[in-house]
């Protein structure tokens, strides 16, 4: 595992618990942090459930599951993460929140600690500039769901040094995942391509080109996508999709990145997708049904 053996993860939500899962399974000592004990308990339950699935599939053993769970600690105190070799921030996709987290961490960091963010779109250079170690800061963007998806985007800020990049690359390889190097431009590679496609699907719905079902069926059967774009938007979270479109629109100043007004309306209504039980589909019944 090279020089990185201990990992701190900020945020125990969908991304954070998945990141903790794969690091613990790969033999790293992990501490998971959140502001709520309830979130930490839910994260541990989710990790246990996902490890159980891997046991059933035969990809890990019961002993492997027990060892992985034994490597995951938790804390409500952000400062406890300071001495870790690597810290991955996986909090909500809001720049001010991320900046506040790094600011609080700074006085407690070990000299060699590498700071990273799992941001899907925010400037790594800008986040790094607010710390005392921009050369030891980079983007470490996992795909969702983390235990299943193979790709990790590694994004260098303008000041990131080669040693930090190589250390993070070694970590990705030790997890059994594949790294893609992206430049520090709005939304990087995956979301620069994916989220505007989703936004265009919302425009197709908004303009009456097709219904929710016809748009998703067309892309699944016509383009061989495993999930339709509106179904995928619900899975990602419509608030996250909107946040990334706003980053693209603000950062690139091109009207082709203008968020669809219908996407904005859904977020204003609190219809954020699966996590709120309503989005482009309504998840409150036994089967998801289109919400319009």
XYZ file of C-alpha atoms in Angstrom:
292
model
C 0.000 0.000 0.000
C 3.034 2.282 -0.221
C 3.390 5.130 2.271
C -0.369 5.614 2.769
C -1.826 3.268 5.367
C -4.331 5.353 7.328
C -7.301 7.149 5.761
C -9.810 9.684 7.057
C -13.115 10.193 5.244
C -15.268 13.273 5.839
C -18.951 12.566 5.215
C -20.737 9.268 5.835
C -23.376 9.601 3.115
C -23.778 7.609 -0.082
C -20.265 8.376 -1.346
C -18.447 8.428 1.991
C -19.656 5.028 3.173
C -18.808 3.497 -0.216
C -15.291 4.959 -0.071
C -14.837 3.620 3.496
C -16.027 0.194 2.286
C -13.463 -0.145 -0.521
C -10.554 1.217 1.537
C -11.252 -1.109 4.475
C -11.575 -4.084 2.137
C -8.195 -3.195 0.614
C -6.525 -3.260 4.051
C -6.451 0.422 5.017
C -7.166 1.681 8.533
C -10.210 3.964 8.074
C -11.892 6.595 10.242
C -15.248 7.870 9.001
C -16.428 11.285 10.175
C -19.837 12.955 10.095
C -21.709 15.590 12.093
C -24.427 13.111 13.087
C -24.163 9.844 15.037
C -27.269 8.701 13.186
C -25.475 9.132 9.838
C -22.482 7.142 11.110
C -24.761 4.307 12.276
C -26.594 4.289 8.929
C -23.244 4.229 7.110
C -22.058 1.211 9.084
C -25.344 -0.598 8.385
C -25.015 0.170 4.655
C -21.396 -1.021 4.560
C -22.365 -4.229 6.388
C -25.249 -4.837 3.964
C -23.023 -4.266 0.918
C -20.294 -6.543 2.305
C -22.966 -9.212 2.900
C -23.862 -8.988 -0.802
C -20.236 -9.615 -1.704
C -20.145 -12.644 0.622
C -23.257 -14.067 -1.094
C -21.654 -13.505 -4.521
C -18.468 -15.214 -3.338
C -16.216 -12.220 -4.009
C -15.192 -12.026 -0.324
C -15.327 -14.419 2.637
C -17.065 -13.996 6.001
C -13.604 -13.534 7.543
C -12.799 -10.871 4.937
C -16.033 -9.062 5.789
C -15.293 -9.173 9.532
C -11.731 -7.889 8.988
C -12.948 -5.021 6.799
C -15.572 -3.943 9.354
C -12.887 -4.122 12.063
C -10.778 -1.604 10.142
C -13.505 1.087 10.108
C -13.715 3.474 13.034
C -15.964 6.527 13.316
C -15.890 9.936 14.970
C -17.969 13.087 15.270
C -14.785 15.132 15.813
C -13.202 16.310 12.569
C -9.841 16.972 14.282
C -9.467 13.197 14.892
C -8.747 12.809 11.160
C -5.758 15.194 11.269
C -2.951 12.637 11.773
C -4.128 10.370 8.929
C -1.864 9.803 5.878
C -4.713 10.589 3.449
C -7.948 12.528 3.995
C -10.818 12.321 1.505
C -13.537 14.950 1.825
C -16.858 13.510 0.621
C -19.302 16.084 1.992
C -22.163 17.738 0.132
C -21.389 19.345 -3.255
C -21.255 22.907 -1.900
C -17.995 24.800 -2.110
C -18.463 26.787 1.118
C -19.093 23.572 3.069
C -15.945 21.980 1.657
C -13.844 25.075 2.355
C -15.077 25.165 5.961
C -14.133 21.498 6.437
C -10.571 22.033 5.200
C -10.233 25.187 7.293
C -11.245 23.277 10.423
C -8.854 20.424 9.615
C -5.764 22.571 8.972
C -4.523 23.084 12.576
C -4.680 19.313 13.221
C -2.970 17.932 10.104
C 0.249 15.929 10.197
C 3.096 17.358 8.108
C 2.806 14.736 5.377
C -0.998 14.411 5.223
C -2.417 14.478 1.695
C -5.746 16.298 1.359
C -8.215 15.294 -1.341
C -11.790 16.053 -2.336
C -14.326 13.702 -3.873
C -15.977 16.701 -5.553
C -17.621 15.926 -8.870
C -17.225 19.413 -10.327
C -15.680 22.095 -8.067
C -12.248 23.628 -8.823
C -9.462 21.661 -7.118
C -7.078 24.605 -7.528
C -9.494 26.898 -5.690
C -10.116 24.420 -2.847
C -6.367 23.782 -2.522
C -5.556 27.496 -2.385
C -7.487 27.779 0.878
C -5.186 25.256 2.600
C -1.564 25.317 3.795
C -0.559 22.542 1.344
C -1.810 23.142 -2.211
C 1.022 20.921 -3.476
C -0.391 18.021 -1.399
C -3.990 18.502 -2.508
C -5.898 16.883 -5.374
C -9.243 15.690 -6.625
C -10.071 12.049 -5.840
C -13.417 11.520 -7.549
C -15.047 8.105 -7.092
C -18.029 7.011 -9.164
C -21.321 5.968 -7.542
C -21.888 3.280 -6.274
C -18.257 3.161 -5.128
C -17.967 -0.607 -4.401
C -19.236 -1.422 -7.913
C -17.794 1.253 -10.218
C -14.252 0.770 -11.517
C -13.236 4.350 -12.302
C -11.598 7.007 -10.132
C -10.898 10.432 -11.631
C -7.645 11.926 -10.323
C -7.598 15.695 -10.778
C -4.473 17.774 -10.243
C -4.780 21.359 -9.122
C -2.336 23.827 -10.631
C -0.006 23.376 -7.617
C -0.321 19.579 -7.080
C 3.141 18.008 -7.063
C 4.204 14.773 -8.768
C 4.790 12.908 -5.499
C 1.193 13.524 -4.377
C -0.165 12.433 -7.747
C 1.909 9.219 -7.732
C 0.857 8.416 -4.144
C -2.823 8.780 -5.059
C -2.332 6.742 -8.234
C -0.802 3.909 -6.172
C -3.778 4.065 -3.801
C -6.266 3.740 -6.688
C -4.387 0.711 -8.027
C -4.289 -0.875 -4.535
C -8.104 -0.622 -4.427
C -8.301 -2.643 -7.656
C -9.726 0.346 -9.520
C -8.639 2.241 -12.637
C -7.535 5.877 -12.587
C -8.280 8.434 -15.288
C -6.324 11.681 -15.057
C -8.416 14.795 -15.637
C -7.414 18.430 -15.893
C -8.885 20.867 -13.397
C -11.693 22.308 -15.507
C -15.365 22.454 -14.477
C -16.861 18.965 -13.897
C -13.676 17.218 -15.116
C -14.324 14.368 -17.631
C -17.236 12.136 -16.597
C -19.652 14.829 -15.439
C -18.602 17.273 -18.185
C -20.082 14.744 -20.627
C -22.725 12.941 -18.531
C -24.600 15.766 -16.769
C -25.237 17.888 -19.902
C -26.651 14.724 -21.499
C -29.023 14.362 -18.535
C -29.877 18.077 -18.774
C -30.685 17.615 -22.480
C -32.975 14.704 -21.591
C -34.792 17.006 -19.137
C -35.122 19.588 -21.935
C -36.624 16.859 -24.175
C -39.205 16.207 -21.436
C -39.751 19.948 -20.818
C -40.358 20.610 -24.522
C -42.681 17.623 -24.926
C -40.378 15.708 -27.274
C -41.080 12.549 -25.293
C -42.483 11.279 -21.998
C -40.321 10.148 -19.073
C -40.726 6.509 -20.096
C -40.148 7.074 -23.809
C -36.976 9.114 -23.195
C -35.518 6.496 -20.847
C -36.565 3.559 -23.044
C -35.104 5.255 -26.125
C -31.690 5.686 -24.515
C -31.659 2.210 -22.964
C -32.652 0.370 -26.130
C -31.420 2.853 -28.740
C -28.034 3.742 -27.235
C -27.546 0.630 -25.057
C -27.350 2.650 -21.838
C -27.917 0.480 -18.724
C -30.121 3.230 -17.218
C -32.191 5.913 -18.887
C -30.971 9.513 -18.319
C -33.967 10.536 -16.174
C -33.748 7.359 -14.100
C -30.022 8.039 -13.703
C -30.695 11.651 -12.671
C -32.983 10.378 -9.899
C -30.251 7.960 -8.798
C -27.574 10.698 -8.702
C -29.892 13.267 -7.080
C -31.471 16.144 -9.000
C -29.890 18.673 -6.624
C -26.446 17.266 -7.473
C -27.221 17.362 -11.216
C -28.326 20.991 -10.900
C -25.255 21.930 -8.837
C -22.955 20.468 -11.513
C -24.836 22.234 -14.340
C -24.464 25.512 -12.434
C -20.713 24.906 -12.032
C -20.452 24.261 -15.796
C -22.578 27.288 -16.679
C -20.701 29.608 -14.318
C -17.247 28.232 -15.083
C -17.475 28.022 -18.870
C -19.949 30.875 -19.532
C -21.564 28.978 -22.405
C -25.361 28.925 -22.858
C -25.267 25.250 -23.840
C -24.744 24.531 -20.129
C -27.867 26.431 -19.000
C -29.788 24.217 -16.539
C -33.215 23.239 -17.819
C -35.960 25.228 -16.019
C -37.802 21.961 -15.315
C -34.749 20.587 -13.468
C -34.686 23.781 -11.394
C -38.419 23.407 -10.610
C -38.037 19.821 -9.422
C -35.222 20.838 -7.071
C -37.271 23.800 -5.797
C -40.115 21.376 -5.056
C -37.779 19.124 -3.087
C -38.254 16.352 -5.653
C -34.636 15.259 -5.659
C -34.997 11.682 -6.905
C -34.671 8.406 -5.047
C -33.420 9.958 -1.810
C -36.606 12.050 -1.415
C -38.902 9.360 -2.928
C -39.905 11.673 -5.792
C -38.114 12.962 -8.854
C -38.787 12.146 -12.484
C -40.234 8.957 -11.000
C -42.368 8.526 -7.889
C -40.797 5.890 -5.598
C -43.463 5.832 -2.895
C -45.222 2.723 -4.217
C -44.016 -0.794 -4.925
C -42.774 0.141 -8.399
C -41.383 3.510 -9.584
C -43.885 5.347 -11.828
C -43.271 8.547 -13.844
C -44.197 11.642 -11.853
C -45.457 13.468 -14.952
